[in-house]
Amino acid sequence: MSSRPLRVGVIGFGWMGRVHTQAYARVRHHFSELPLTPVLAAVADDVPGRAAEAAEVFGFAGHTTDWHDVVTDPDVEAVSVTAPNFLHREIGTAVARAGKHLWIEKPVGLTRDDAAAVAEAAAAADVRTAVGFNYRHAPAVVQAREMIAAGELGTVTHARVRFFSDYAAHPDGALSWRFDRARGGNGVLGDLASHAADLVWFLLGDIASLVADTAVFVPERPRPAGATSGHSRATGGERGPVENEDYASAQLRLVSGARATLEASRVAVGEQNAYGFEIHGTAGAVTWDFRRMNELVVGRGTAYQDQPMSTVFVGPGAGDYAAFQPGSASAMGYDDLKVIEARDFLQSVHDARPVGATIVDAVRSAAVLDAMVESVDSGAWTAPRM
C-alpha cells in the first residue's frame, strides 16, 4: 500500500520525547497499512546539547534549542509536545494556530481551562489531535471495556481505579518543577490521576459528582544545584517546600448509577507503577494490573456467591495485540502502547477525523481534576465542569 510522508517535529526531548520518537520510527513496522509515514523533521529542547544528540542518534533533519523554530518551520506538518506541563498551553495553542496537527502529552497544562484553550485552538484551525492516555490502549483494557459493554459482568455496581507509584517517595528527591504549583500544577493529580480519570470514563462512562481528599506527605525536598532529569536526587541541598499534592483520592458517583473510588500516589513506598482497576458488576468482576499488562483476572457466570476468578491471557483478538504478537501470553510493553497512540494520531490526520484519545478527552480528564481540587477546598460533593 502506498504511503505518503508526514514531516513531524518533537518539542521536548526528555524521556517522553524519546518515547514519541521511537513510536514514530516503529509505527509502520506494526501497522504497515498506514497511509502516512512519519519523517523526523525537527527536534527542540532547551537543555544544551540534548536536541543535537537527538538529531544525531535518531536522525532528525534539524535541531534547535527554541521550540518556536519547530512551530514556524513550514515543512513541519505535525508536532509532538512532550515539554513540561506548564508549557503545554502555550506550545499547544501555538502549534494548533500554526495549522499543524498536535500529539500532546497529558495533562495538557495545569487546569481544565488550559486544556480547553488548546482544544479551542485546534478546533479553530481544524487540526487533528492526540493525547497521551496510553493505558486505555492496552489490549487487556480494551477487552475489559468490551466485556463491560456487552453486559458480561451484569450491571456495574462499583469499581476502584488506582495509580500508585514511588517515584517521589525518597525524601531527597530533587525539588524540581514537578513540586512547584506554578509549573507542576496539582502534583500527582495531573501526573497520575489524569490517567485514572480517563480510564474511569473509558470503561464506565461519565462522572456525575465526586468528593475528594489530598495530602502532602513529603513536605520539603532539597533544591538541585543544576538542571535535573527524571526523578533525580539532590542529597544535601538546601531544602524548600513541596507546593503540590503527593496523594489524592475521590469517591465518584457515575451517571450510570455506579460508584467508584479513584486513588493516586507518587509517594507509595513499595509500589512501582501499580496502576490498574477492579470493576464489579451484578454478575461478575474484572481486574487489571499494568505490571501484568497482558492479563485480566475475570469472574463471570451465575454463581454470584463464591464465584471463582480466573486469569485470562489476552491474545490476538484483544485490541491491537495482533499487531505486536502472534499468540496469547506473549508480552507487550509500555512503548507498544505509544506505538498504538502514534497509529491513531497518523490515522486521524489522514482521515481528517478523531481517532483514539484526543484533546476532548484531555479537557474531560482535567475537568475531573479541577473538581477534585474544588471539592478539597469546599469539603463538598462537586460536579466536574465539562
CSV table of C-alpha atoms in Angstrom, one decimal, residues 151-290:
chain,number,residue,atom,x,y,z
A,151,GLY,CA,-23.1,-6.9,29.9
A,152,GLU,CA,-20.8,-9.9,30.7
A,153,LEU,CA,-20.5,-8.5,34.3
A,154,GLY,CA,-24.1,-7.7,34.6
A,155,THR,CA,-24.7,-4.1,35.7
A,156,VAL,CA,-21.6,-2.4,37.0
A,157,THR,CA,-22.1,-1.6,40.7
A,158,HIS,CA,-18.8,-0.3,41.9
A,159,ALA,CA,-15.1,0.0,40.9
A,160,ARG,CA,-11.7,1.1,42.1
A,161,VAL,CA,-9.1,2.7,39.9
A,162,ARG,CA,-5.7,3.0,41.5
A,163,PHE,CA,-2.5,4.7,40.2
A,164,PHE,CA,0.3,4.2,42.8
A,165,SER,CA,4.0,4.9,42.3
A,166,ASP,CA,7.1,5.5,44.4
A,167,TYR,CA,9.0,7.9,42.1
A,168,ALA,CA,8.7,10.7,44.7
A,169,ALA,CA,8.9,8.6,47.8
A,170,HIS,CA,12.5,9.3,48.6
A,171,PRO,CA,12.8,12.4,50.9
A,172,ASP,CA,16.0,13.5,49.0
A,173,GLY,CA,14.2,13.6,45.6
A,174,ALA,CA,15.2,16.8,44.0
A,175,LEU,CA,12.8,19.8,44.3
A,176,SER,CA,12.2,20.0,40.6
A,177,TRP,CA,9.5,21.9,38.7
A,178,ARG,CA,7.2,18.9,39.4
A,179,PHE,CA,6.8,20.0,43.0
A,180,ASP,CA,6.2,23.7,42.2
A,181,ARG,CA,2.5,24.6,41.9
A,182,ALA,CA,3.1,27.3,39.3
A,183,ARG,CA,4.9,24.9,37.0
A,184,GLY,CA,3.8,21.4,38.2
A,185,GLY,CA,0.2,22.2,38.8
A,186,ASN,CA,-1.6,19.9,41.2
A,187,GLY,CA,1.2,17.4,41.5
A,188,VAL,CA,0.0,13.8,41.4
A,189,LEU,CA,-3.4,14.8,40.1
A,190,GLY,CA,-2.0,15.9,36.8
A,191,ASP,CA,0.7,13.2,36.6
A,192,LEU,CA,-1.3,10.1,37.6
A,193,ALA,CA,-4.9,10.9,38.5
A,194,SER,CA,-5.4,12.3,35.0
A,195,HIS,CA,-4.8,8.7,33.6
A,196,ALA,CA,-7.1,7.3,36.3
A,197,ALA,CA,-9.9,9.8,35.4
A,198,ASP,CA,-9.5,8.9,31.7
A,199,LEU,CA,-9.8,5.1,32.5
A,200,VAL,CA,-12.9,5.7,34.6
A,201,TRP,CA,-14.6,7.4,31.6
A,202,PHE,CA,-13.2,4.9,29.0
A,203,LEU,CA,-14.5,1.9,31.0
A,204,LEU,CA,-17.5,3.2,32.9
A,205,GLY,CA,-18.7,6.5,31.4
A,206,ASP,CA,-19.2,10.0,32.7
A,207,ILE,CA,-18.8,11.1,36.4
A,208,ALA,CA,-21.8,12.9,37.8
A,209,SER,CA,-20.2,14.2,41.0
A,210,LEU,CA,-17.3,13.5,43.4
A,211,VAL,CA,-15.9,14.3,46.8
A,212,ALA,CA,-12.1,14.3,47.2
A,213,ASP,CA,-9.2,14.5,49.6
A,214,THR,CA,-5.5,15.2,49.0
A,215,ALA,CA,-2.3,15.3,51.1
A,216,VAL,CA,1.4,16.2,51.0
A,217,PHE,CA,3.4,13.6,52.9
A,218,VAL,CA,6.9,14.8,52.0
A,219,PRO,CA,6.6,18.5,52.8
A,220,GLU,CA,10.2,19.5,52.0
A,221,ARG,CA,12.9,18.5,49.4
A,222,PRO,CA,16.4,19.5,48.6
A,223,ARG,CA,16.9,22.1,45.8
A,224,PRO,CA,19.1,20.8,43.0
A,225,ALA,CA,22.4,22.5,42.2
A,226,GLY,CA,21.8,22.4,38.4
A,227,ALA,CA,19.4,21.0,35.8
A,228,THR,CA,17.6,17.8,36.8
A,229,SER,CA,16.3,15.0,34.6
A,230,GLY,CA,13.7,12.4,35.5
A,231,HIS,CA,13.3,11.9,39.2
A,232,SER,CA,16.9,12.6,40.4
A,233,ARG,CA,18.1,13.2,43.9
A,234,ALA,CA,19.8,16.2,45.4
A,235,THR,CA,21.2,15.0,48.7
A,236,GLY,CA,22.5,17.7,50.9
A,237,GLY,CA,20.9,20.7,49.0
A,238,GLU,CA,19.1,23.5,50.7
A,239,ARG,CA,15.6,22.3,51.4
A,240,GLY,CA,12.4,24.0,50.1
A,241,PRO,CA,8.7,23.4,50.4
A,242,VAL,CA,6.7,21.0,48.3
A,243,GLU,CA,3.7,23.0,47.0
A,244,ASN,CA,1.5,20.4,45.4
A,245,GLU,CA,-0.1,17.1,46.1
A,246,ASP,CA,1.6,13.8,46.8
A,247,TYR,CA,-1.6,11.8,47.2
A,248,ALA,CA,-5.2,12.2,46.0
A,249,SER,CA,-8.4,10.2,46.4
A,250,ALA,CA,-12.0,10.6,45.4
A,251,GLN,CA,-15.3,8.9,45.8
A,252,LEU,CA,-17.2,9.1,42.5
A,253,ARG,CA,-20.9,8.9,41.6
A,254,LEU,CA,-21.2,7.9,37.9
A,255,VAL,CA,-24.0,8.9,35.6
A,256,SER,CA,-24.8,5.2,35.3
A,257,GLY,CA,-25.5,5.0,39.0
A,258,ALA,CA,-22.4,3.0,39.7
A,259,ARG,CA,-19.9,4.1,42.4
A,260,ALA,CA,-16.1,4.3,42.1
A,261,THR,CA,-13.0,5.1,44.0
A,262,LEU,CA,-10.1,6.9,42.4
A,263,GLU,CA,-6.7,6.9,44.1
A,264,ALA,CA,-3.3,8.2,43.1
A,265,SER,CA,0.0,8.5,44.9
A,266,ARG,CA,3.5,9.4,43.9
A,267,VAL,CA,5.0,8.5,47.3
A,268,ALA,CA,3.7,5.0,47.8
A,269,VAL,CA,6.7,3.1,49.2
A,270,GLY,CA,6.8,-0.4,47.8
A,271,GLU,CA,4.7,0.4,44.7
A,272,GLN,CA,6.3,0.7,41.3
A,273,ASN,CA,3.8,1.6,38.6
A,274,ALA,CA,1.0,-0.1,40.4
A,275,TYR,CA,-1.7,1.1,38.0
A,276,GLY,CA,-4.9,-0.7,37.5
A,277,PHE,CA,-8.6,-1.3,38.2
A,278,GLU,CA,-11.1,-3.6,39.9
A,279,ILE,CA,-14.6,-3.5,38.4
A,280,HIS,CA,-17.6,-5.3,40.0
A,281,GLY,CA,-21.0,-5.9,38.5
A,282,THR,CA,-24.2,-7.8,39.5
A,283,ALA,CA,-22.9,-11.0,37.8
A,284,GLY,CA,-19.1,-10.7,37.6
A,285,ALA,CA,-15.9,-8.9,38.1
A,286,VAL,CA,-12.7,-8.0,36.1
A,287,THR,CA,-9.4,-6.6,37.4
A,288,TRP,CA,-6.3,-5.4,35.6
A,289,ASP,CA,-2.8,-4.5,36.8
A,290,PHE,CA,-0.4,-2.7,34.4
